[in-house]
mmCIF file of C-alpha atoms in Angstrom:
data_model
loop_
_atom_site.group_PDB
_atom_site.id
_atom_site.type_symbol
_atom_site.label_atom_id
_atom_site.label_comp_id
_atom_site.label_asym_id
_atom_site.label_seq_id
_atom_site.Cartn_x
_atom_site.Cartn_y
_atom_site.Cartn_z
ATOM 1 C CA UNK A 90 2.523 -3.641 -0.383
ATOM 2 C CA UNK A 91 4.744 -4.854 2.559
ATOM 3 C CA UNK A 92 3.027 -6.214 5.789
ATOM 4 C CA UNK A 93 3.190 -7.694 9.045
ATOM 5 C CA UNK A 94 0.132 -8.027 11.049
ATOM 6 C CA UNK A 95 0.145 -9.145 14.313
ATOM 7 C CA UNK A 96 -2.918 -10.048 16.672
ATOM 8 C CA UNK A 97 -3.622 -12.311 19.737
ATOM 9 C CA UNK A 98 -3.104 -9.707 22.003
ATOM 10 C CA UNK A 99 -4.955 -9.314 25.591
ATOM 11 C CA UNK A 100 -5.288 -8.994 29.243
ATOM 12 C CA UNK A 101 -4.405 -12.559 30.926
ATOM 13 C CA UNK A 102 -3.839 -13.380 34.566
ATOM 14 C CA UNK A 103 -0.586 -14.416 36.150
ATOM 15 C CA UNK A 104 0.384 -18.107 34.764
ATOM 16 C CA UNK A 105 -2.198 -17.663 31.825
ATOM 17 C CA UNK A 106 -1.200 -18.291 28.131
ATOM 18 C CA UNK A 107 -1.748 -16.268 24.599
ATOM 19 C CA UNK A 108 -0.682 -16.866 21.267
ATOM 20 C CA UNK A 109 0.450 -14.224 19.046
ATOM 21 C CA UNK A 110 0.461 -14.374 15.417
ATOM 22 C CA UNK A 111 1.900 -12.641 12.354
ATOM 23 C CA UNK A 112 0.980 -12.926 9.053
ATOM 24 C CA UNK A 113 3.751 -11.342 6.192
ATOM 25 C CA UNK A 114 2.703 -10.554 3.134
ATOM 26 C CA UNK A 115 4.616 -7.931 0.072
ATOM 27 C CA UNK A 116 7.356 -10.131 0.593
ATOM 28 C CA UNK A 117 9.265 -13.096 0.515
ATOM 29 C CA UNK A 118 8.867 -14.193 3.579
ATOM 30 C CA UNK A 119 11.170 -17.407 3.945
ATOM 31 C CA UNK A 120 14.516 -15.275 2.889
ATOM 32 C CA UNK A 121 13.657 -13.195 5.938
ATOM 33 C CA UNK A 122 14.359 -13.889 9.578
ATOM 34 C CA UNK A 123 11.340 -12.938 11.944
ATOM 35 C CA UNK A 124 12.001 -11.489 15.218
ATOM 36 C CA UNK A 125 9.559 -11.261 18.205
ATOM 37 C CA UNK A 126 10.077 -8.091 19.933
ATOM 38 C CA UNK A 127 8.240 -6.053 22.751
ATOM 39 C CA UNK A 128 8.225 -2.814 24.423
ATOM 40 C CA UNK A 129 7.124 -2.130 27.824
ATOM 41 C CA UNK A 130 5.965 1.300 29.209
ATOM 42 C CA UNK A 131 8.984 3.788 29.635
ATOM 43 C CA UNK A 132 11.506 0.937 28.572
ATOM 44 C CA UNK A 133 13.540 0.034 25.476
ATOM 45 C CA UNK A 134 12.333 -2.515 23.286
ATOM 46 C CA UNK A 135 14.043 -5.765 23.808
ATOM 47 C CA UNK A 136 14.081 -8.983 21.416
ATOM 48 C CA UNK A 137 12.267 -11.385 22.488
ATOM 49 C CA UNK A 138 12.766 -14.525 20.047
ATOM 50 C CA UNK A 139 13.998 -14.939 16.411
ATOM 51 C CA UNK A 140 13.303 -17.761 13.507
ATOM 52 C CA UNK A 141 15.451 -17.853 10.820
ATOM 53 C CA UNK A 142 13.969 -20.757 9.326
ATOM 54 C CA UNK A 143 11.649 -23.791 10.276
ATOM 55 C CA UNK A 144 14.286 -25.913 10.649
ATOM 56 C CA UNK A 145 16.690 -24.271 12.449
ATOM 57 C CA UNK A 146 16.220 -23.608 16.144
ATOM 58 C CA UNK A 147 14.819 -20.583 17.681
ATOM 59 C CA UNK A 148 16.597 -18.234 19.511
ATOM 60 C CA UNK A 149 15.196 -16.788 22.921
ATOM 61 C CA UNK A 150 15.938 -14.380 25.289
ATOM 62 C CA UNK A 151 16.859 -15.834 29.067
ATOM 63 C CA UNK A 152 13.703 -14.415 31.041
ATOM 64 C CA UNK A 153 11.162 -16.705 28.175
ATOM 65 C CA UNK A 154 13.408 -19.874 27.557
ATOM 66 C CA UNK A 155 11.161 -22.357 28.345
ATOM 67 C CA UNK A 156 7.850 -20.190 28.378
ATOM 68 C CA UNK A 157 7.802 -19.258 24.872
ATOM 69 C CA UNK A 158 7.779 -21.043 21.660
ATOM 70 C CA UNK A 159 7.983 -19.601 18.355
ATOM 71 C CA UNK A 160 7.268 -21.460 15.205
ATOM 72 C CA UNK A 161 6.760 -20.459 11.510
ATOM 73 C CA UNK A 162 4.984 -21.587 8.976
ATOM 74 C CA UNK A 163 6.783 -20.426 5.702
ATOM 75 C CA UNK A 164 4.071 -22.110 3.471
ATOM 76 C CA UNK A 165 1.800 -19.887 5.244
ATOM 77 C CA UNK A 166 3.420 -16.639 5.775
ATOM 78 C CA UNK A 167 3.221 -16.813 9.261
ATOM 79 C CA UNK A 168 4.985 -17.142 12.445
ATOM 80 C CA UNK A 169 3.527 -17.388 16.183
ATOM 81 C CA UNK A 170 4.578 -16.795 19.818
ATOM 82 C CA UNK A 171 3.043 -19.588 22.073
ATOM 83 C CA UNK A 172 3.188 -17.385 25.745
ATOM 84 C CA UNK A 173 2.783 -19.632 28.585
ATOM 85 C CA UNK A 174 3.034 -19.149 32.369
ATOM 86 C CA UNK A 175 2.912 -15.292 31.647
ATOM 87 C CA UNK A 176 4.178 -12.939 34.316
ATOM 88 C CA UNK A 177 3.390 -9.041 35.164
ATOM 89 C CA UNK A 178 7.057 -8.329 33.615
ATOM 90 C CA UNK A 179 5.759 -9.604 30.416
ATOM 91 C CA UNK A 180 3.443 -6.705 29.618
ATOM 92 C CA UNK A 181 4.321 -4.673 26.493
ATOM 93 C CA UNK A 182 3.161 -4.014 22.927
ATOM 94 C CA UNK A 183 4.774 -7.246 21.181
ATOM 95 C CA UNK A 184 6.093 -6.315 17.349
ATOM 96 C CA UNK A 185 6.781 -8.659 14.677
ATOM 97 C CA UNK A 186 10.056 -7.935 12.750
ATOM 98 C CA UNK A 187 11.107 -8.940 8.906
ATOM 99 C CA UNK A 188 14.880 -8.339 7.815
ATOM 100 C CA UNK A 189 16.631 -10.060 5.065
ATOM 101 C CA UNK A 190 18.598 -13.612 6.267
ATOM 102 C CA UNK A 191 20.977 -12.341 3.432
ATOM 103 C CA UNK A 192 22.368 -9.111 1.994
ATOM 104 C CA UNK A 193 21.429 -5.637 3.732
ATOM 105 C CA UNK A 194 17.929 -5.071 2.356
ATOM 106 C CA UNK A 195 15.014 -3.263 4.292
ATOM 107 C CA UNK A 196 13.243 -4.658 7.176
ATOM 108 C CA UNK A 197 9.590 -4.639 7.836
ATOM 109 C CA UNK A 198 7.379 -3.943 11.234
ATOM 110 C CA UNK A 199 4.251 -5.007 12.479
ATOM 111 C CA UNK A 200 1.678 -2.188 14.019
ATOM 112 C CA UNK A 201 2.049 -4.165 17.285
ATOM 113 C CA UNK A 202 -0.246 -5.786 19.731
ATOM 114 C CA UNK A 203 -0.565 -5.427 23.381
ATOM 115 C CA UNK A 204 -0.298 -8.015 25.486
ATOM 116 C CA UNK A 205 -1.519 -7.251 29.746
ATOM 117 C CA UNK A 206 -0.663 -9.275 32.375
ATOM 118 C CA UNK A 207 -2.247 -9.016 35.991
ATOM 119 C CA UNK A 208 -4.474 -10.128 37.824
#
């Protein structure tokens, strides 16, 4: 059975920091490239950063360069979103995303968790 569970969700203040994790199992999870996305109330959801692999470097969008750092853990199953100096615009259910680095197989979702900035 496919998963992706993600948690480290919460309510932080301006300039406040969370960590998101997501741990894959059902799969194998280093031929996959995880994506970070999130969805804020009455918008699209947007990517927010991708890991193909350990060892090659992250991709982020422009509003979290230099905010956010993903890393994965393949050994693990497991990737995570260090959030730092959060802002209000940052708000949204965050989703962890599985599709295959290779070929045109299925991708996986997360249930999401919500992450609340204010103050």
């Amino acid at each position: 059975q496919v998963q992706l569970v993600e948690s480290g969700g919460g309510v932080v203040q301006p300039g406040g920091s969370l960590r998101l994790s997501c741990v894959a199992s059902g799969f194998t999870f280093s031929m996959y490239a995880i994506t970070w996305y999130r969805q804020a109330p009455e918008k699209e959801r947007e990517l927010v950063a991708r890991a193909r692999s350990p060892s090659i470097s992250m991709f982020y969008r422009d509003s979290v360069r230099g905010r956010f750092t993903m890393s994965r853990d393949n050994a693990a199953n497991t990737v995570y979103l260090q959030m730092n100096s959060l802002k209000p615009e940052d708000t949204g259910v965050y989703y962890c995303n599985a599709s295959p680095l290779f070929g045109n197989g299925a991708e996986y979702w997360g249930q999401g968790t919500q992450v609340t900035v204010s103050s």
